[in-house]
Amino acid sequence: MDGRASAPAAGTIVNALATGRGSAFAIDRETTARVELSGGGDVTGTIAGAPDADTRLVERCVELVVDEYGDGQGGWVETESEVPMAAGLKSSSAAANAVVLATCDALGVAVGKDGALSRADAARLGVRAARDVGVTVTGAFDDASASMLGGVTVTDNTTDELLARGTVDWDVLVWTPDERAFSADADAARCERVAPVVDVALEKALADEYERAMTINGLAFCAALDFPTEPAIVALEYVSGVSLSGTGPSYVAVGEHEELTKVQEAWNEYDGDTWLTTSRTDGARTE
């Protein structure tokens, strides 16, 4: 009983840490999961290229799907990712989505409009797993839904409700510094202090003014989480949408390719990696 699936990364439009409501958009870098199920026993997980990484999330995703749709199977799961871990690019959500779909694939469970499990509910299983193992503060349904469904999603993470969904066609620039920042370690109390500003960003997102929402969010969370605003200010000479992604340390800018190459020239002066990609209108898929 084997299954395979992939899910895209995502960037932040509005971080849900301040108010419980957030927004994210899918970007074209992927995490792939392979699942092999057998008669019974434990689930063991590995993360390609990271032998010491915490595998509790991917293992828990398999367990929850088996609990719901299987018959006590155990097995093995491996993820392989183009998405840097702990960089604010929703690597955990992408991994959870890929594993949930791969496990469904192994069990023969159809996911989608006419399937036993809707795509949104598949994302909610991954969110549940993330809460179970403590890798998220908000539950991250905004990140998970953007990765699973594609495009832009706006959500209430306190209820795992999808508030709105949209489509964008952006070129995307990412700068990822060398350091890493784990979402579960973010100072939630400081983030809550910028809630009035983030409420404005969410209003913009609900009105499909995604680039303005990103920029308002980015400046607010740079202040709350003590990240520099300079990368955003540099980008705003050329684009109108730029944000700290998640709880950092990555920054994401969106716009036209020609303008983003100018931002990339500036961001290349900083330590770390910059890379150009695109938004994704499709989301996670079984392979």
C-alpha atoms as one frame of an Amber mdcrd trajectory, in Angstrom:
protein
   0.000   0.000   0.000   2.015   2.900  -1.340   1.157   6.552  -1.946   2.883
   9.664  -3.201   1.852  13.322  -3.238   3.292  16.836  -3.339   2.291  20.228
  -1.983   3.584  23.743  -2.641   5.133  26.160  -0.208   3.403  29.430   0.592
   4.140  33.039   1.442   2.429  35.283   3.950  -0.073  37.996   3.131  -1.341
  38.427   6.714   0.188  36.642   9.695  -2.485  35.132  11.960  -0.413  35.429
  15.152  -1.828  38.848  16.016  -5.567  38.243  15.628  -6.138  34.567  14.800
  -7.064  35.467  11.229  -4.558  35.255   8.405  -3.909  34.991   4.692  -1.330
  33.202   2.545  -0.629  32.363  -1.104   0.897  29.303  -2.762   4.333  29.567
  -4.375   6.015  27.242  -6.817   8.365  25.223  -4.643   7.296  21.814  -3.447
   7.525  19.189  -0.761   6.984  15.583  -1.854   5.895  12.733   0.417   6.060
   8.963  -0.031   4.084   6.677   2.256   4.259   2.896   2.560   1.660   1.208
   4.764   1.711  -2.336   6.097  -0.395  -4.522   8.358   0.167  -2.847  11.695
   2.607  -1.280  14.125   4.137   2.153  14.471   4.681   4.849  11.878   8.276
   5.923  11.326   9.301   8.990   9.377  12.383  10.397   7.698  13.129  13.762
   6.107  15.488  13.532   3.155  18.722  15.401   3.732  17.924  16.073   7.396
  18.568  12.880   9.385  18.243  14.654  12.743  15.047  16.577  11.930  11.896
  16.212  14.014   9.593  13.742  12.239   6.654  13.866  14.664   4.492  15.981
  12.352   4.718  13.702   9.322   4.225  10.619  11.474   1.177  12.133  13.146
  -0.334  13.001   9.758  -0.151   9.347   8.729  -1.633   8.239  12.055  -4.609
  10.596  11.791  -5.482   9.514   8.253  -5.168   5.842   9.207  -7.319   6.415
  12.297  -9.998   7.996  10.115  -9.903   5.839   6.993  -7.619   2.857   7.596
  -7.537  -0.298   9.649  -4.709   0.175  12.101  -1.915   0.166   9.519   1.592
   1.171  10.437   4.337   2.019   8.036   6.893   4.475   6.818   6.821   8.028
   5.469   9.532  10.142   3.865   9.401  13.758   2.771  11.759  15.526   0.401
  11.561  19.267   0.007  12.673  22.196  -2.113  11.416  24.421   0.719  13.929
  25.444   3.407  12.813  24.455   6.894  12.078  27.050   9.588  12.318  29.863
   7.044   8.757  31.208   7.156   7.793  29.559   3.855   5.278  27.074   5.280
   7.480  24.007   5.031   5.515  22.305   7.816   2.162  22.955   6.137   3.465
  21.733   2.785   4.862  18.577   4.394   1.654  17.899   6.294  -0.481  18.344
   3.182   1.755  16.118   1.091   1.748  13.382   3.741  -2.015  13.512   4.253
  -2.626  13.149   0.503   0.017  10.443   0.115  -1.539   8.450   2.963  -4.983
   8.824   1.394  -3.461   7.651  -1.892  -1.998   4.579  -0.186  -5.386   3.759
   1.361  -7.315   4.395  -1.840  -9.229   7.294  -0.293 -10.413   9.818  -2.876
  -9.815  13.476  -1.995 -11.706  16.255  -3.721 -15.146  17.404  -4.683 -16.608
  13.923  -5.116 -14.277  12.111  -2.736 -14.646  10.854   0.806 -12.557  13.814
   2.009 -12.693  17.398   0.757  -9.413  19.154   0.034 -10.112  21.720   2.748
 -10.760  18.956   5.274  -7.561  17.221   4.176  -5.731  20.439   5.072  -7.534
  20.487   8.412  -6.175  17.008   9.196  -2.653  18.351   8.712  -3.481  21.351
  10.905  -4.738  18.995  13.598  -1.502  17.032  13.408   0.537  20.239  13.706
  -1.375  21.223  16.829  -0.997  17.732  18.281   2.789  17.858  18.044   3.146
  21.545  18.946   4.812  22.937  15.820   2.322  25.785  15.397   0.901  28.572
  17.525  -2.197  29.424  15.464  -2.881  26.074  13.796  -1.771  27.683  10.523
  -4.927  26.897   8.553  -4.155  29.946   6.398  -0.825  28.433   5.352  -2.214
  24.904   5.040  -5.215  25.963   2.959  -3.113  28.047   0.560  -0.757  25.118
   0.060  -3.563  22.582  -0.328  -5.918  24.640  -2.507  -3.545  26.969  -4.358
  -4.024  30.676  -4.927  -4.764  32.996  -2.007  -6.759  32.011   1.048  -8.019
  34.100   3.954  -8.938  32.142   7.076  -9.975  32.275  10.690  -7.451  30.021
  12.361  -9.372  29.929  15.626 -12.165  27.990  13.917 -10.312  26.657  10.838
 -12.821  28.474   8.645 -12.074  29.488   5.069 -13.219  33.129   4.826 -12.233
  33.864   1.232 -10.243  32.473  -1.654  -8.707  34.279  -4.612  -6.366  33.843
  -7.550  -3.185  35.780  -8.279  -0.645  35.586 -11.077   2.558  36.958  -9.611
   6.222  36.597 -10.066   7.682  36.086  -6.606  11.067  36.896  -5.094  12.216
  35.280  -1.868  15.181  36.188   0.304  16.055  33.625   2.942  18.781  34.637
   5.421  21.118  32.007   6.819  19.469  31.931  10.251  16.258  30.022  10.995
  13.164  30.932  13.042  10.728  28.338  14.350   7.071  29.419  14.402   6.383
  27.816  17.769   9.109  29.999  19.333   7.617  33.321  18.196   6.713  35.880
  20.862   2.923  35.755  20.533   2.399  38.475  23.138   4.436  41.014  21.157
   2.576  40.030  17.986  -0.775  40.684  19.637   0.268  44.294  20.262   0.193
  45.016  16.525  -3.333  43.595  16.162  -4.959  46.972  15.274  -2.550  47.359
  12.350  -2.977  43.756  11.264  -6.761  44.192  11.297  -6.275  46.801   8.569
  -4.135  44.363   6.588  -6.819  41.698   6.858  -9.475  44.119   5.621  -7.282
  44.781   2.588  -6.884  41.044   1.975 -10.632  40.474   2.172 -11.034  43.270
  -0.394  -8.535  41.508  -2.720  -5.937  44.237  -2.106  -3.337  41.593  -1.420
  -0.194  43.610  -2.098  -1.207  46.402   0.260  -2.143  43.794   2.852   1.297
  42.173   2.555   3.162  45.402   3.020   1.143  46.548   6.026   1.569  43.106
   7.570   5.275  42.960   6.816   6.142  46.264   8.419   4.036  45.461  11.495
   5.578  42.047  12.052   9.122  43.207  11.398   8.559  45.593  14.307   6.871
  42.983  16.504   9.437  40.235  15.881  12.499  42.511  15.721  13.405  41.897
  12.081  14.879  44.719   9.966  12.500  46.766   7.823  15.275  47.721   5.394
  14.659  44.791   2.972  11.025  45.830   2.672  11.854  49.514   2.202  14.365
  48.640  -0.517  11.779  46.492  -2.315   9.079  49.184  -2.188  11.011  51.284
  -4.699  10.035  48.689  -7.313   6.995  46.711  -6.071   3.934  47.357  -3.935
   3.783  43.977  -2.195   6.472  42.795   0.220   6.314  41.092   3.595   8.173
  39.202   6.225   6.903  35.684   5.574   5.473  33.913   8.594   7.621  34.540
  11.646  10.642  34.994   9.403  13.380  35.083   8.593  12.408  35.041   4.887
  11.049  38.057   3.055   8.754  37.710   0.045   8.099  40.321  -2.650   5.572
  40.030  -5.486   5.152  41.879  -8.748   6.456  41.940 -12.301   9.550  39.903
 -13.146  11.568  42.857 -14.433  10.969  44.857 -11.264  11.710  41.897  -9.032
  15.104  41.384 -10.671  15.985  44.896  -9.471  14.897  43.978  -5.955  16.966
  40.800  -6.239  20.065  42.818  -7.089  19.582  44.768  -3.865  18.750  41.721
  -1.745  21.794  39.887  -3.093  23.868  42.274  -0.994  22.513  40.555   2.118
  23.769  37.233   3.466  21.642  34.246   2.497  19.886  33.095  -0.667  17.553
  34.885  -3.061  15.445  33.079  -5.638  12.751  33.904  -8.141   9.652  31.793
  -8.581   5.947  32.299  -9.279   2.649  32.047  -7.463   0.655  28.827  -7.867
  -3.036  28.612  -8.676  -3.109  24.842  -8.178  -2.325  23.299  -4.841  -1.343
  19.916  -3.458  -1.792  16.858  -5.642  -1.405  13.112  -5.664   1.338  11.884
  -7.987
